[in-house]
Structure formats: C-alpha cells, structure tokens
PDB file of C-alpha atoms in Angstrom:
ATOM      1  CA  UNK A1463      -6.602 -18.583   4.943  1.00  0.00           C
ATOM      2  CA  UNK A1464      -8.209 -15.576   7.050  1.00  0.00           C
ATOM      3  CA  UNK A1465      -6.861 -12.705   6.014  1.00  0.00           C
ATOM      4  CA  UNK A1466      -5.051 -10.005   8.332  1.00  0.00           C
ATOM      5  CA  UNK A1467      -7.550  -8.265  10.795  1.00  0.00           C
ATOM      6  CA  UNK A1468      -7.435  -4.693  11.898  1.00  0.00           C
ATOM      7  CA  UNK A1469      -9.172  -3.212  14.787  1.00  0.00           C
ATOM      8  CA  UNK A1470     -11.195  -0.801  15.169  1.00  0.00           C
ATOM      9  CA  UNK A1471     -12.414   0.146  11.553  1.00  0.00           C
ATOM     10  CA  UNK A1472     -13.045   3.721  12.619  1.00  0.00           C
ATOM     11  CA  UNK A1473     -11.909   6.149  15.495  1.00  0.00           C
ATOM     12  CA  UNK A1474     -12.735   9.790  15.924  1.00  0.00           C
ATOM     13  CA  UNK A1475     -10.723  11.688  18.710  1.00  0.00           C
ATOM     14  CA  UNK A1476      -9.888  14.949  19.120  1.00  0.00           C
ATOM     15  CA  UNK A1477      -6.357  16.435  19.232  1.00  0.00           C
ATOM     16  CA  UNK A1478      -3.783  15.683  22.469  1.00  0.00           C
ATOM     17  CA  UNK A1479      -5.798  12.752  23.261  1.00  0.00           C
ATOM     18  CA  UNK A1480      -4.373   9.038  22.693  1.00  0.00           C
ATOM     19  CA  UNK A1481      -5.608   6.488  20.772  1.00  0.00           C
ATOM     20  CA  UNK A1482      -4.286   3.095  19.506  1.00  0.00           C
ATOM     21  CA  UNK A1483      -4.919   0.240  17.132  1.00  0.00           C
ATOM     22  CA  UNK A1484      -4.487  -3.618  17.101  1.00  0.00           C
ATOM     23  CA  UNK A1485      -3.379  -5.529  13.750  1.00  0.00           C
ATOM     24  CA  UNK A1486      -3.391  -9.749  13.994  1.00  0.00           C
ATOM     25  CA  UNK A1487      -1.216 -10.695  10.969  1.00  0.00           C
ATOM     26  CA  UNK A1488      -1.752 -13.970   8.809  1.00  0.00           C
ATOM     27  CA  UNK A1489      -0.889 -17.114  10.433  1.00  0.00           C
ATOM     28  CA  UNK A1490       2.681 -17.989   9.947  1.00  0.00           C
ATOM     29  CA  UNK A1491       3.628 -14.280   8.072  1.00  0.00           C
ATOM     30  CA  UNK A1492       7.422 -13.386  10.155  1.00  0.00           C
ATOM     31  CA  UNK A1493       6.859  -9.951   8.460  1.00  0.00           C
ATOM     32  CA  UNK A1494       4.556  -6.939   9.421  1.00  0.00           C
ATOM     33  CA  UNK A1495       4.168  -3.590   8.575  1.00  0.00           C
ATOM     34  CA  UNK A1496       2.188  -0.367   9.030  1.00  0.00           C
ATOM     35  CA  UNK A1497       1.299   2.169   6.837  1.00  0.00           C
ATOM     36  CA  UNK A1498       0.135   5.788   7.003  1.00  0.00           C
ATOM     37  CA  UNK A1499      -1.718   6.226   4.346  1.00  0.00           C
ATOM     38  CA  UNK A1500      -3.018  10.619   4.283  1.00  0.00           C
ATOM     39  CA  UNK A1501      -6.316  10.972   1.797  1.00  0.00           C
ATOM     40  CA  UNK A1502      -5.102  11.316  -1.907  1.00  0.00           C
ATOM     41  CA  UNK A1503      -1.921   9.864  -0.795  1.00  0.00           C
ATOM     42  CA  UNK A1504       0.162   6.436  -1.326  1.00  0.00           C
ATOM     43  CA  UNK A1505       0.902   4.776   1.767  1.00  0.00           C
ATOM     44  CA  UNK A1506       4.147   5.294   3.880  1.00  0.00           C
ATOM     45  CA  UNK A1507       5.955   2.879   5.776  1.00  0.00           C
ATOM     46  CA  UNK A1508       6.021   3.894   9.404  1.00  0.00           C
ATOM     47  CA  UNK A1509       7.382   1.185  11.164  1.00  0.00           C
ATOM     48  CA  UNK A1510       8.475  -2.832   9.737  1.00  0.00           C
ATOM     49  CA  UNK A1511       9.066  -5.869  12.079  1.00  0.00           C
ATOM     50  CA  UNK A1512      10.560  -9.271  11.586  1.00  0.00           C
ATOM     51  CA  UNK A1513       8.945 -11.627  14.179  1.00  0.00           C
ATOM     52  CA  UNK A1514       9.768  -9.273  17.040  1.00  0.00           C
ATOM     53  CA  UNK A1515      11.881  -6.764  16.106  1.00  0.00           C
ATOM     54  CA  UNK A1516      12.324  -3.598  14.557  1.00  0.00           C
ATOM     55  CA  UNK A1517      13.606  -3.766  10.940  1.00  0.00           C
ATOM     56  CA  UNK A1518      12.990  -0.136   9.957  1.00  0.00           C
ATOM     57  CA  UNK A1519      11.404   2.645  11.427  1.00  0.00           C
ATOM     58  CA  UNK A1520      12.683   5.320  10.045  1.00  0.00           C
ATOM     59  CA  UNK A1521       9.816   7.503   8.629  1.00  0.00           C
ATOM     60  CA  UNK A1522       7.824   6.678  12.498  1.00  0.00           C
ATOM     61  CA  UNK A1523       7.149   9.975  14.432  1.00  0.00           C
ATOM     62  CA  UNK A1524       9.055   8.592  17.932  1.00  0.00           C
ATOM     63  CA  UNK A1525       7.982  11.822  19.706  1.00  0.00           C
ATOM     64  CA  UNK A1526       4.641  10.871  19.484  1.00  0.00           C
ATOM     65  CA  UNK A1527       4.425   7.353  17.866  1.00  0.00           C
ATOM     66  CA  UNK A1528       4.862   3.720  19.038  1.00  0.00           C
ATOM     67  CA  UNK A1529       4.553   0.083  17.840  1.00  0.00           C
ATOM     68  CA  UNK A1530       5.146  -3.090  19.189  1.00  0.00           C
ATOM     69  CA  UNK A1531       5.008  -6.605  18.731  1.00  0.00           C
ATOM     70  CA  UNK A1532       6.206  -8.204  21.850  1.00  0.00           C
ATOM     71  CA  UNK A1533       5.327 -11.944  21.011  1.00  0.00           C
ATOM     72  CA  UNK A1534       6.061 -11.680  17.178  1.00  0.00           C
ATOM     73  CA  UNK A1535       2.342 -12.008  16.099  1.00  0.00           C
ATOM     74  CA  UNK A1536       0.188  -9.039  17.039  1.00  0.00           C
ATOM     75  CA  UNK A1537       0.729  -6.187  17.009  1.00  0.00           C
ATOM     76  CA  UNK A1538      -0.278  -2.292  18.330  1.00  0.00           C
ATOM     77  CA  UNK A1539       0.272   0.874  17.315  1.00  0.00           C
ATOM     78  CA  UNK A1540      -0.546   4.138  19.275  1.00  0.00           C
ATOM     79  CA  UNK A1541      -0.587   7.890  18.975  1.00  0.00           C
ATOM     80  CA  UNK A1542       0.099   9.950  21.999  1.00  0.00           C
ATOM     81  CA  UNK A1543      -0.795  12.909  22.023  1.00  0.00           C
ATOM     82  CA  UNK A1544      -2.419  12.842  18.370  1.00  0.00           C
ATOM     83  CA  UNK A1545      -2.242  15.553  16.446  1.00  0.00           C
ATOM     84  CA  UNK A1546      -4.510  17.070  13.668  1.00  0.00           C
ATOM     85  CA  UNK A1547      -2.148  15.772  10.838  1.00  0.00           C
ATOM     86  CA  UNK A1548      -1.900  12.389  12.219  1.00  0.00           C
ATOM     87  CA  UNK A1549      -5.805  12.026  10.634  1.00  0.00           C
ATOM     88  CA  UNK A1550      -5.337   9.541   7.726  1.00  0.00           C
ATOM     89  CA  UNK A1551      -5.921   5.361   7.368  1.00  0.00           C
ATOM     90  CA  UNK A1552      -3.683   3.032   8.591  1.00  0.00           C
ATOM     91  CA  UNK A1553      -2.461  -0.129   7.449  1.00  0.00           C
ATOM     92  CA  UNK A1554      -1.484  -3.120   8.540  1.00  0.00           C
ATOM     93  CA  UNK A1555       0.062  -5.709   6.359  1.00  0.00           C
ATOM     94  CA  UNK A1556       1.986  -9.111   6.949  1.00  0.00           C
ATOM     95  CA  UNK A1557       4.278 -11.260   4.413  1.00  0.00           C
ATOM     96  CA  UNK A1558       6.181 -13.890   4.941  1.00  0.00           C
ATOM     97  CA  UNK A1559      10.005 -13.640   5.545  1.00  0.00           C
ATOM     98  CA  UNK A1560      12.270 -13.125   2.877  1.00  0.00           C
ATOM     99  CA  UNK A1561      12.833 -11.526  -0.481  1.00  0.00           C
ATOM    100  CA  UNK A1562      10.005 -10.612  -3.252  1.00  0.00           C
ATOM    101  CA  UNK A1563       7.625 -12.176  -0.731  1.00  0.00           C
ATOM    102  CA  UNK A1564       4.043 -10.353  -1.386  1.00  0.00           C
ATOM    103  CA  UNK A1565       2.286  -8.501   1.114  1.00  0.00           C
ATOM    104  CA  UNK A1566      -1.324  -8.924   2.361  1.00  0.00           C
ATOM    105  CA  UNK A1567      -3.095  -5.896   3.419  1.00  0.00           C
ATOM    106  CA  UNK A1568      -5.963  -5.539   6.455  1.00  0.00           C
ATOM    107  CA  UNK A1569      -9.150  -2.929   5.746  1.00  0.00           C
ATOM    108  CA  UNK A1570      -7.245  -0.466   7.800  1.00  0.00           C
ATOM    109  CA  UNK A1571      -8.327   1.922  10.753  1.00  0.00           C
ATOM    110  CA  UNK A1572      -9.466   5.513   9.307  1.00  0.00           C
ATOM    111  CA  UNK A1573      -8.686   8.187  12.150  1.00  0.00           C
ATOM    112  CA  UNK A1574     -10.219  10.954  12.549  1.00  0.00           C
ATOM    113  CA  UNK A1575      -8.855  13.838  14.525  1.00  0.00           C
ATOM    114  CA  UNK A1576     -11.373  17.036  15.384  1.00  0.00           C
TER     115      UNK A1576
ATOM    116  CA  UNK B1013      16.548   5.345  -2.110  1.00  0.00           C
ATOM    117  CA  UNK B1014      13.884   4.785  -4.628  1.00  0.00           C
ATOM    118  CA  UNK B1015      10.667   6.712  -5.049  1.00  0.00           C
ATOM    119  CA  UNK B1016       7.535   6.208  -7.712  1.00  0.00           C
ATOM    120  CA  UNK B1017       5.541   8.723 -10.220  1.00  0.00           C
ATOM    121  CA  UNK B1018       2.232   7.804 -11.265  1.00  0.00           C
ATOM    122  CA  UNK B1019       1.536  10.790 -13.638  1.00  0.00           C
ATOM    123  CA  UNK B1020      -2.358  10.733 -13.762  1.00  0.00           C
ATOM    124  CA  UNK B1021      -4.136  11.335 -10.542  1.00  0.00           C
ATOM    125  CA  UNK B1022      -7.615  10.173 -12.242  1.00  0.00           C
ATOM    126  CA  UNK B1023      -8.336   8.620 -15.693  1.00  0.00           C
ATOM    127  CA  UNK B1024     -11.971   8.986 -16.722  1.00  0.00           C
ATOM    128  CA  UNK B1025     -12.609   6.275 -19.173  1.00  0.00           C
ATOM    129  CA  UNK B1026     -15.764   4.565 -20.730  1.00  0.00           C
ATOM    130  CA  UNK B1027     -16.687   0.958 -20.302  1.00  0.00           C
ATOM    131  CA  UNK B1028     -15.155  -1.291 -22.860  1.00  0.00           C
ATOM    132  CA  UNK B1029     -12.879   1.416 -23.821  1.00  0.00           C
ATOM    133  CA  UNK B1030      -8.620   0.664 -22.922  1.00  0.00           C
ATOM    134  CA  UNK B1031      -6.887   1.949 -20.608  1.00  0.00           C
ATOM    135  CA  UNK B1032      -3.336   2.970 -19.788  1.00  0.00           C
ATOM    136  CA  UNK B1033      -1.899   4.042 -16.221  1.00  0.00           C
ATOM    137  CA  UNK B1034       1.066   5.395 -16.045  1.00  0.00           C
ATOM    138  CA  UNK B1035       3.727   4.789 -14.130  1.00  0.00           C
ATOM    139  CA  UNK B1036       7.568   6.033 -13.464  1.00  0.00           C
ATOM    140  CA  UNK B1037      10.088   4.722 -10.888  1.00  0.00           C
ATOM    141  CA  UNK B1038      13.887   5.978  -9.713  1.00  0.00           C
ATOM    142  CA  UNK B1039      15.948   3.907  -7.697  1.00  0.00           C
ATOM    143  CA  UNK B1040      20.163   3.435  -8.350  1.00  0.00           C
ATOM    144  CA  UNK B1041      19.927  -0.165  -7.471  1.00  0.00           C
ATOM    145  CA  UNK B1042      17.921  -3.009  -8.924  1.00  0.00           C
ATOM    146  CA  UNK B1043      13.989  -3.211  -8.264  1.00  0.00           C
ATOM    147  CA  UNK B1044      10.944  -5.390  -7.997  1.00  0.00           C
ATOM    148  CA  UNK B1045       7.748  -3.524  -9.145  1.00  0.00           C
ATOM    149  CA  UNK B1046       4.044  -3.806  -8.399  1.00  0.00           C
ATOM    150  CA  UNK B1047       0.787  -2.424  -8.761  1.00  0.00           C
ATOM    151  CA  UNK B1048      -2.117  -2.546  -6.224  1.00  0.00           C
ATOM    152  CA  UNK B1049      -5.842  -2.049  -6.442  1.00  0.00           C
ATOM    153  CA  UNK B1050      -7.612  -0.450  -3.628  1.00  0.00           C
ATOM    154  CA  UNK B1051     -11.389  -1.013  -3.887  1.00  0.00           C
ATOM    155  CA  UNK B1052     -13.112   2.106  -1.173  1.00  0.00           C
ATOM    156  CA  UNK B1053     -13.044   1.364   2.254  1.00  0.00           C
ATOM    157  CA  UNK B1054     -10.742  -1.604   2.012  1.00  0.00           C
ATOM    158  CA  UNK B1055      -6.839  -2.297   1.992  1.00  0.00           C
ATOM    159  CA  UNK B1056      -4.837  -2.946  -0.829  1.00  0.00           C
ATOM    160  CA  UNK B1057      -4.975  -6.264  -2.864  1.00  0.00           C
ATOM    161  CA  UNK B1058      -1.927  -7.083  -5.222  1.00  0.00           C
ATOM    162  CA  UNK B1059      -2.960  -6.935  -8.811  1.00  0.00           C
ATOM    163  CA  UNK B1060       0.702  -8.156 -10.262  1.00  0.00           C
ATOM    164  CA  UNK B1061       4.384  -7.650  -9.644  1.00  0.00           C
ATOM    165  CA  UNK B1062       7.459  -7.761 -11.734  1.00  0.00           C
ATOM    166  CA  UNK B1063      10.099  -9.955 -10.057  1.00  0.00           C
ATOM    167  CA  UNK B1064      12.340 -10.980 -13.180  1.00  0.00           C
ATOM    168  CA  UNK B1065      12.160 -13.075 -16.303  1.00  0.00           C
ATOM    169  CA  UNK B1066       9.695 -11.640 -18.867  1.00  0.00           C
ATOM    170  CA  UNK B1067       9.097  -7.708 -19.076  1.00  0.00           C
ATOM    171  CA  UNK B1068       5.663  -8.422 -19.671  1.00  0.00           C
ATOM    172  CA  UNK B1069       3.005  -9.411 -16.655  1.00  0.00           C
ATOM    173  CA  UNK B1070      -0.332 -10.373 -16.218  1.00  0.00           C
ATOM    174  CA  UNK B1071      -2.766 -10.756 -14.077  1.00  0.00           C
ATOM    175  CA  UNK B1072      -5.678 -12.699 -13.950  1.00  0.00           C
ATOM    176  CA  UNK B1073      -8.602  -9.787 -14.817  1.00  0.00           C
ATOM    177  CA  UNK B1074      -6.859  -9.287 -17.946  1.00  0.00           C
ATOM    178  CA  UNK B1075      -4.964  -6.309 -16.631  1.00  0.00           C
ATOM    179  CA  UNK B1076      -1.357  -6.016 -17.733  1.00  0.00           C
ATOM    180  CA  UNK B1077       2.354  -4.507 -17.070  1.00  0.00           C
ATOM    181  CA  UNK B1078       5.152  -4.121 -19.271  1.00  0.00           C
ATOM    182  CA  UNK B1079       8.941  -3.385 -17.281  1.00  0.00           C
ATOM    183  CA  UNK B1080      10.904  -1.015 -19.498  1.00  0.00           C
ATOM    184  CA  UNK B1081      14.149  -0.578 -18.009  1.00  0.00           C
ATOM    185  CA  UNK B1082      15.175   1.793 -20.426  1.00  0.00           C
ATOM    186  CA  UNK B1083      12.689   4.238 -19.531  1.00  0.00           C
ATOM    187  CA  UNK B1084      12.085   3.379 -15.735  1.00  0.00           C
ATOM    188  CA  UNK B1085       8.047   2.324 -16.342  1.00  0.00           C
ATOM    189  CA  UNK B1086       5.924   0.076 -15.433  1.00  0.00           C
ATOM    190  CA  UNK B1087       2.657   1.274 -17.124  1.00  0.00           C
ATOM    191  CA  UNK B1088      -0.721  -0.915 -16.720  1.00  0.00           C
ATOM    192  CA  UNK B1089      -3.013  -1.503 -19.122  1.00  0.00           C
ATOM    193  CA  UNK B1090      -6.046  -2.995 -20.034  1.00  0.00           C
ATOM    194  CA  UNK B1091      -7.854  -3.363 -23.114  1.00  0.00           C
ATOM    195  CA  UNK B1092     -11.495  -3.580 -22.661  1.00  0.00           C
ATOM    196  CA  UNK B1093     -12.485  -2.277 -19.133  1.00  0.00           C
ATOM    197  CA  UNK B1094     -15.360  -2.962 -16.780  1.00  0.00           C
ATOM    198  CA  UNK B1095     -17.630  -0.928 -14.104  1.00  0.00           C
ATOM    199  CA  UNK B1096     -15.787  -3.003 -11.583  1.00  0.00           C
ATOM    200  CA  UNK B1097     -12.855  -1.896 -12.311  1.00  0.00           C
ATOM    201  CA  UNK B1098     -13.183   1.455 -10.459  1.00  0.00           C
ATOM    202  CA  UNK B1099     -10.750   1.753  -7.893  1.00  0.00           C
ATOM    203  CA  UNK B1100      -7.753   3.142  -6.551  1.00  0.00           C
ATOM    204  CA  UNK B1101      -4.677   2.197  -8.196  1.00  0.00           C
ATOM    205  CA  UNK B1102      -1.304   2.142  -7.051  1.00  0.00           C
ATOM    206  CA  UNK B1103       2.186   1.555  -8.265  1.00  0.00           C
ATOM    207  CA  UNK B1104       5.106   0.701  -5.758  1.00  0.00           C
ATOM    208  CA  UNK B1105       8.966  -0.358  -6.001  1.00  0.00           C
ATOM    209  CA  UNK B1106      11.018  -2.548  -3.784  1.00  0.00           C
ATOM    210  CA  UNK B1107      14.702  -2.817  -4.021  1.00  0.00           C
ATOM    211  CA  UNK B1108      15.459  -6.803  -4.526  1.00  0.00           C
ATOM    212  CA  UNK B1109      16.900  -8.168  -1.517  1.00  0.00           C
ATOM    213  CA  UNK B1110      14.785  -5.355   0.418  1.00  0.00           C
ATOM    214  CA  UNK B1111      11.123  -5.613   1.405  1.00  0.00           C
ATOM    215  CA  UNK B1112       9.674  -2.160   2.256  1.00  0.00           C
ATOM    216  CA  UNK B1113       7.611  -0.350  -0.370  1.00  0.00           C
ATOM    217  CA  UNK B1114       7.686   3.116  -1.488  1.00  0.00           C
ATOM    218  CA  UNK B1115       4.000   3.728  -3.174  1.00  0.00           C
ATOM    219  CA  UNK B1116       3.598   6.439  -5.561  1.00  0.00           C
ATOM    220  CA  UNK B1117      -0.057   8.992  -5.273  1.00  0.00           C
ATOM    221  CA  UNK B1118      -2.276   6.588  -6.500  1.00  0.00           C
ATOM    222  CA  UNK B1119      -4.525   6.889 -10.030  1.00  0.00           C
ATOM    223  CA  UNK B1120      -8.141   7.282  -9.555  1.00  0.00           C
ATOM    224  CA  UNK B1121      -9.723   5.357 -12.089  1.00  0.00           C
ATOM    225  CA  UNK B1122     -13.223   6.010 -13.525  1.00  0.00           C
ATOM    226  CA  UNK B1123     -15.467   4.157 -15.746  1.00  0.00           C
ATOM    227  CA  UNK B1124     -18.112   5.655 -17.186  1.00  0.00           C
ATOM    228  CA  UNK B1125     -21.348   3.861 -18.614  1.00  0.00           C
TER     229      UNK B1125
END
C-alpha cells in the first residue's frame, strides 16, 4: 500500500510570511495527525482528526496555526504569520480508527524560517 | 497525562557490540508503549510496541523490549548491532483506549566500525 505523502519536502520563508503544507493519508486510515517535531526534539502532537473532525488540538498555536480536513482524507496545515520558532519538521501520520491501532508516518516537511 | 524519559541522548557503540536504550515512562492510568526508528531525512517507522500479553517484544531486526511495570521502562536492546542501525530512536506512550502519543527526546545512536 503507498504510504502517506507529504508535500513539499522543504520550505524556506522568512518570518511574518505564510506558508502551508498538504498531507494525503493512507487509503482507508479514519485517523490523522500532525506533528511538530523542533531539531533534537521528539515530536508533539499539534492537532488529531477522526475522518473530519477535530479530536484534539490542544498543544496547536490557534493564534497563528490552522488545520483542516474538510472531506476526511487530506489534509492542510498552515502558519500565518510564521514565526522564527515555528522552524522545525512536520509530520503527518494516519492510522486507522480505534484503539492500539499503529501509526504510519510521511517524510515530513522541514521549515525553515530566516 | 503521561510523558516519556529516554535518558541517553546518544549511545556511541561499536559494530557487533550490544546495545541498551533506555527508556522511562509516567502516566497514572494504563499504557501502550512503543519505540520508533527514524532513519535521516525520513519519518518515523514503528520498530515494536507493547500492547499486552508478554512483557517481552520483538521485532523483526532482532531488536528487543522488555515492559517492567514495576519500574516504568521499556528499555531496547539489541545484542549484536549493525552499521545500519544508525538512526534516531524514539520511545513513546499511549494511554489504552487513547491514541495520541507523547514521544520522549529521542537517542542518537552510533555505530562505530
């Protein structure tokens, strides 16, 4: 099965611009999630959805940070205005629904902010 | 809540030699446990998980995890490693009937010729 995909692989902007990136989950996977994931740091959940909603996004930055998912497969994630903290990877990652299921990871998008 | 310790942040080792990475969780309710491999410039890949049943897991490049509840670890080990084995490994806790993970820093493992 293809794996999930993340788009773009790399993105350098500077600070107080916007930028945004595009995750396409594995076929049939209910679940996604994205991670920030800072160098020499774990990843953190930002934001989790089930099909099309929002299961938990409490550690997302709302003043600045937004995800969706509007049909329950793809989804986006954007940055406005990015910040000079906000430079890390981030992860996408689907499962399927329900309890103990494992979760598949994309290559990620590294941002760079100058 | 829970949250995850991984005490080493690298572990030189030499090829062939074992290996141990070790790992600490807290949580006040019960937990599923995993460890992830990050190879550079790609996403994680699950190496094994601890779901129930036996304390002891495996996973298929002879890499292994014991659960000691006792003690809240979930170290990995391997007895003979290999060049290809560098990577970024990472330890991470779920609370059962929950599915987001909390990852602890990562262990930067090293083999040597």
């Amino acid at each position: 099965e293809a794996g999930v995909a993340q788009s773009p692989r790399y993105k350098i902007i500077e600070k107080r611009q916007s930028v945004a990136f595009w995750c396409n989950p594995i076929s049939g996977h209910a679940t996604l999630y994205w991670y920030q994931q800072i160098l020499g740091q774990g990843p953190k959940l930002l934001i989790q959805f089930q099909n099309n909603g929002v299961v938990d996004d409490s550690q997302l930055p709302k003043d600045r940070f937004s995800a969706e998912r509007l049909k329950g497969v793809d989804s986006t994630l954007k940055i406005q205005p990015a910040k000079l903290e906000d430079s890390a990877v981030y992860l996408c990652a689907s499962s399927r629904q329900g309890d103990n299921q494992p979760q598949h990871f994309g290559d990620g998008t590294r941002l760079s902010i100058l | 809540a829970q949250s995850v310790t991984q005490l080493d942040s690298q572990v030189p080792v030499f090829e062939e030699a074992p290996v141990e990475l070790r790992c600490n969780y807290s949580s006040s309710v019960s937990v599923y446990l995993f460890w992830y491999v990050q190879y550079p410039n790609q996403g994680l890949q699950l190496l094994l998980k601890y779901l129930s049943g036996s304390t002891l897991v495996e996973s298929i490049n002879g890499f292994e995890a014991e659960f000691n509840k006792s003690q809240t670890s979930f170290h990995l080990r391997k007895p003979s490693v290999h060049i290809s084995d560098t990577a970024e490994y990472f330890c991470a806790v779920s609370a059962q009937g929950a599915q987001k993970l909390v990852f602890g820093q990562g262990t930067r493992l090293t083999i040597n010729p």
